[in-house]
Amino acid sequence: MRLLVTGGAGFIGSAFVRLALREDWAARLVNLDKLTYAGNLENLTSIEKDSRYRFVQGDICDADAVGRLLEEEAPDAIVHFAAESHVDRSILGPAAFVETNVRGTFTLLEAARARGIGRFLHVSTDEVYGSIEEPLDADETWPLQASSPYSATKAGSDLLALSYFTTFKLPVIVTRASNNYGPFQFPEKLIPLMIANAMEDKPLPIYGDGMQVRDWLYVDDHCRAIQSALSKGAPGEIYNVGGSMALPNIEVVRRILDALGKPASLMTRVKDRPGHDRRYAITTAKLERATNWRALVDFGEGLRRTIDWYAAERSWVKSVRSGDYQNYYQRNYAGR
Ligand code: NAD
Ligand code: DAU
């Protein structure tokens, strides 16, 4: 398969690119990425010289650039990761989320339709379902109830993508994954932020009572699910992808502190996130039935691998936490 991957310099996209080349999922792989604060070519040094790989810096909202790239590369499929992905940033400034997540996805869909692309896999999130009351789990028919500007723009782009299947017969597949973790995750999200702060004996900011529940999915398991949906899923379908590992935030943070041998006193309660969803929980039976995919990495093993990686890659952490990261940290956490 010839693949066009968008957002392949980010956390999940770069894991997908590395795996796709290592495991021969692609004869050709073109990575279109704008290199926002979250995009980092250092995530791809292990594969950058692979002759099957090409990196193109560009914006998915740029219709001419996207059209030209599809013309040049004639991909069989598009795997669309590119997005603004952090909920707290969508609260501080939603405009970029509407632009990239909605208009960017629209631009790609239009280009894919014009060229008659064979598969369009839209990478989405379980956040579109909103908070799920215990003991229920959302399947793919669950109503959409987005709470943050981030999840609202993802829900909007999901519906737009699915409408291109219904209306234009573009072979769209949507995957909705739970919280990913693993190496190379930008340290604005819970797990890498807590690891990075704990390694430097800095306070660990816990929003509200810390009893919000998230389902944790190791990033490579997510990437394998995307590959399974791409190769064995049916056009027009939505597939949830979860790790079946629901934990309260405070428990996740305790495990990180234990693993690093740091004291619980580093945990600091701060003002809650506005509109904070209490609990995410999904079923993944549909993807398992359709493709035989299973999550393989349990949370204990995945967290150990992740902590080991951050401990070994302190220069990566230092470089992404310098400069603009400090402004963001101040804006989100100072006086909270
Ligand atoms: P990320 O923020 O780490 O990376 C996003 C990438 O997209 C970056 O490389 C960035 O440079 C690129 N990008 C942003 N705007 C762009 C634009 N206009 N044009 C081209 N490239 C652009 O994100 P992530 O955590 O890797 O998430 C990837 C996808 O997976 C997103 O669509 C996200 O909604 C979805 N998702 C993430 C999670 C999670 O836990 N992180 C869970 C479920 C779904
Ligand atoms: O569910 C999938 C989603 O998971 C993805 O679509 C998003 O891209 C991804 O960012 C993630 O969203 P969350 O908002 O769940 O992830 P985050 O890591 O920001 O927060 C996880 C939980 O931890 C949430 O309840 C908020 C809490 N939290 C987070 C941060 C950054 C804290 O208590 N303190 C913090 O400093």
Tab-separated table of C-alpha atoms in Angstrom, residues 89-237:
chain	number	residue	atom	x	y	z
A	89	ARG	CA	-5.085	24.215	24.941
A	90	SER	CA	-8.567	24.091	23.364
A	91	ILE	CA	-9.868	25.877	26.464
A	92	LEU	CA	-7.127	28.521	26.308
A	93	GLY	CA	-7.561	29.063	22.541
A	94	PRO	CA	-10.136	27.120	20.490
A	95	ALA	CA	-9.543	28.809	17.087
A	96	ALA	CA	-6.680	26.543	15.955
A	97	PHE	CA	-8.845	23.504	16.818
A	98	VAL	CA	-11.678	24.626	14.551
A	99	GLU	CA	-9.185	25.455	11.813
A	100	THR	CA	-7.143	22.248	11.775
A	101	ASN	CA	-9.615	19.680	13.097
A	102	VAL	CA	-12.645	20.809	11.094
A	103	ARG	CA	-11.395	22.824	8.116
A	104	GLY	CA	-8.237	20.720	7.756
A	105	THR	CA	-10.232	17.483	7.740
A	106	PHE	CA	-12.680	19.003	5.240
A	107	THR	CA	-9.785	19.996	2.965
A	108	LEU	CA	-8.365	16.474	3.020
A	109	LEU	CA	-11.771	14.891	2.401
A	110	GLU	CA	-12.353	17.132	-0.613
A	111	ALA	CA	-8.924	16.288	-2.047
A	112	ALA	CA	-9.492	12.570	-1.399
A	113	ARG	CA	-12.871	12.725	-3.121
A	114	ALA	CA	-11.447	14.562	-6.128
A	115	ARG	CA	-8.771	11.854	-6.569
A	116	GLY	CA	-10.951	8.868	-5.672
A	117	ILE	CA	-8.752	7.662	-2.786
A	118	GLY	CA	-9.259	3.962	-1.928
A	119	ARG	CA	-9.408	4.382	1.894
A	120	PHE	CA	-9.623	7.378	4.226
A	121	LEU	CA	-8.979	6.446	7.840
A	122	HIS	CA	-9.969	9.265	10.168
A	123	VAL	CA	-8.288	8.921	13.579
A	124	SER	CA	-10.698	10.086	16.268
A	125	THR	CA	-11.300	9.862	19.979
A	126	ASP	CA	-13.625	8.421	22.625
A	127	GLU	CA	-13.980	11.996	23.962
A	128	VAL	CA	-16.725	12.565	21.363
A	129	TYR	CA	-19.079	10.459	23.545
A	130	GLY	CA	-18.581	12.752	26.556
A	131	SER	CA	-18.681	11.504	30.120
A	132	ILE	CA	-20.125	7.982	30.566
A	133	GLU	CA	-21.894	7.083	33.820
A	134	GLU	CA	-20.597	4.019	35.637
A	135	PRO	CA	-21.166	1.084	34.978
A	136	LEU	CA	-21.956	1.791	31.303
A	137	ASP	CA	-19.485	1.583	28.402
A	138	ALA	CA	-20.068	3.423	25.103
A	139	ASP	CA	-20.277	1.406	21.903
A	140	GLU	CA	-20.062	3.007	18.461
A	141	THR	CA	-23.796	3.877	18.445
A	142	TRP	CA	-23.521	5.994	21.611
A	143	PRO	CA	-24.782	9.595	21.115
A	144	LEU	CA	-22.131	12.275	20.678
A	145	GLN	CA	-21.901	14.656	23.628
A	146	ALA	CA	-18.657	16.571	23.309
A	147	SER	CA	-17.730	18.764	26.289
A	148	SER	CA	-14.581	20.663	25.232
A	149	PRO	CA	-13.811	22.640	22.075
A	150	TYR	CA	-11.290	19.855	21.289
A	151	SER	CA	-13.863	17.063	21.443
A	152	ALA	CA	-16.507	19.181	19.689
A	153	THR	CA	-14.165	19.730	16.731
A	154	LYS	CA	-13.325	16.014	16.655
A	155	ALA	CA	-17.045	15.134	16.722
A	156	GLY	CA	-17.637	17.629	13.900
A	157	SER	CA	-14.847	16.144	11.808
A	158	ASP	CA	-16.098	12.590	12.471
A	159	LEU	CA	-19.541	13.524	11.161
A	160	LEU	CA	-18.072	15.314	8.169
A	161	ALA	CA	-15.906	12.299	7.316
A	162	LEU	CA	-18.850	9.896	7.646
A	163	SER	CA	-21.000	12.186	5.494
A	164	TYR	CA	-18.443	11.771	2.678
A	165	PHE	CA	-19.092	8.029	2.819
A	166	THR	CA	-22.871	8.390	2.902
A	167	THR	CA	-23.096	11.103	0.265
A	168	PHE	CA	-20.097	10.585	-2.018
A	169	LYS	CA	-19.220	6.921	-1.291
A	170	LEU	CA	-15.688	7.921	-0.260
A	171	PRO	CA	-14.481	4.790	1.632
A	172	VAL	CA	-14.109	6.443	5.045
A	173	ILE	CA	-13.373	4.524	8.265
A	174	VAL	CA	-13.433	6.258	11.664
A	175	THR	CA	-11.536	4.948	14.702
A	176	ARG	CA	-12.237	6.339	18.186
A	177	ALA	CA	-9.493	5.610	20.677
A	178	SER	CA	-9.131	6.095	24.402
A	179	ASN	CA	-6.202	7.822	26.178
A	180	ASN	CA	-2.876	6.849	24.615
A	181	TYR	CA	0.448	6.764	26.425
A	182	GLY	CA	3.986	5.700	25.543
A	183	PRO	CA	7.341	7.094	24.376
A	184	PHE	CA	7.547	10.453	22.518
A	185	GLN	CA	4.294	11.866	23.976
A	186	PHE	CA	4.475	15.638	24.379
A	187	PRO	CA	4.655	16.381	28.122
A	188	GLU	CA	1.425	18.370	28.259
A	189	LYS	CA	-0.732	15.222	28.657
A	190	LEU	CA	-1.204	13.553	32.050
A	191	ILE	CA	1.307	10.665	31.996
A	192	PRO	CA	4.341	12.360	30.398
A	193	LEU	CA	3.743	15.585	32.318
A	194	MET	CA	3.668	13.734	35.632
A	195	ILE	CA	6.760	11.668	34.759
A	196	ALA	CA	8.711	14.761	33.636
A	197	ASN	CA	7.715	16.818	36.706
A	198	ALA	CA	8.393	13.954	39.125
A	199	MET	CA	11.853	13.347	37.632
A	200	GLU	CA	12.649	17.004	38.450
A	201	ASP	CA	10.929	16.933	41.882
A	202	LYS	CA	8.397	19.527	40.671
A	203	PRO	CA	4.748	19.596	41.887
A	204	LEU	CA	2.326	17.251	40.074
A	205	PRO	CA	-0.875	19.243	39.361
A	206	ILE	CA	-3.976	17.093	40.005
A	207	TYR	CA	-7.177	18.632	38.615
A	208	GLY	CA	-10.022	18.665	41.155
A	209	ASP	CA	-10.325	15.515	43.256
A	210	GLY	CA	-8.266	13.374	40.840
A	211	MET	CA	-11.020	10.743	40.698
A	212	GLN	CA	-11.757	11.236	36.989
A	213	VAL	CA	-11.446	7.948	35.113
A	214	ARG	CA	-9.596	7.385	31.845
A	215	ASP	CA	-9.034	4.156	29.876
A	216	TRP	CA	-5.318	3.777	29.028
A	217	LEU	CA	-4.141	2.383	25.691
A	218	TYR	CA	-0.485	1.780	24.836
A	219	VAL	CA	0.343	3.724	21.681
A	220	ASP	CA	1.607	0.734	19.651
A	221	ASP	CA	-1.637	-1.139	20.391
A	222	HIS	CA	-3.507	1.865	18.986
A	223	CYS	CA	-1.336	1.901	15.846
A	224	ARG	CA	-1.915	-1.821	15.268
A	225	ALA	CA	-5.658	-1.221	15.659
A	226	ILE	CA	-5.506	1.480	12.990
A	227	GLN	CA	-3.641	-0.862	10.653
A	228	SER	CA	-6.225	-3.603	11.343
A	229	ALA	CA	-9.143	-1.242	10.670
A	230	LEU	CA	-7.445	0.031	7.518
A	231	SER	CA	-6.833	-3.426	6.091
A	232	LYS	CA	-9.847	-5.370	7.432
A	233	GLY	CA	-12.454	-2.773	8.440
A	234	ALA	CA	-15.514	-1.912	6.368
A	235	PRO	CA	-16.008	1.500	4.731
A	236	GLY	CA	-18.569	3.702	6.504
A	237	GLU	CA	-17.930	2.004	9.859
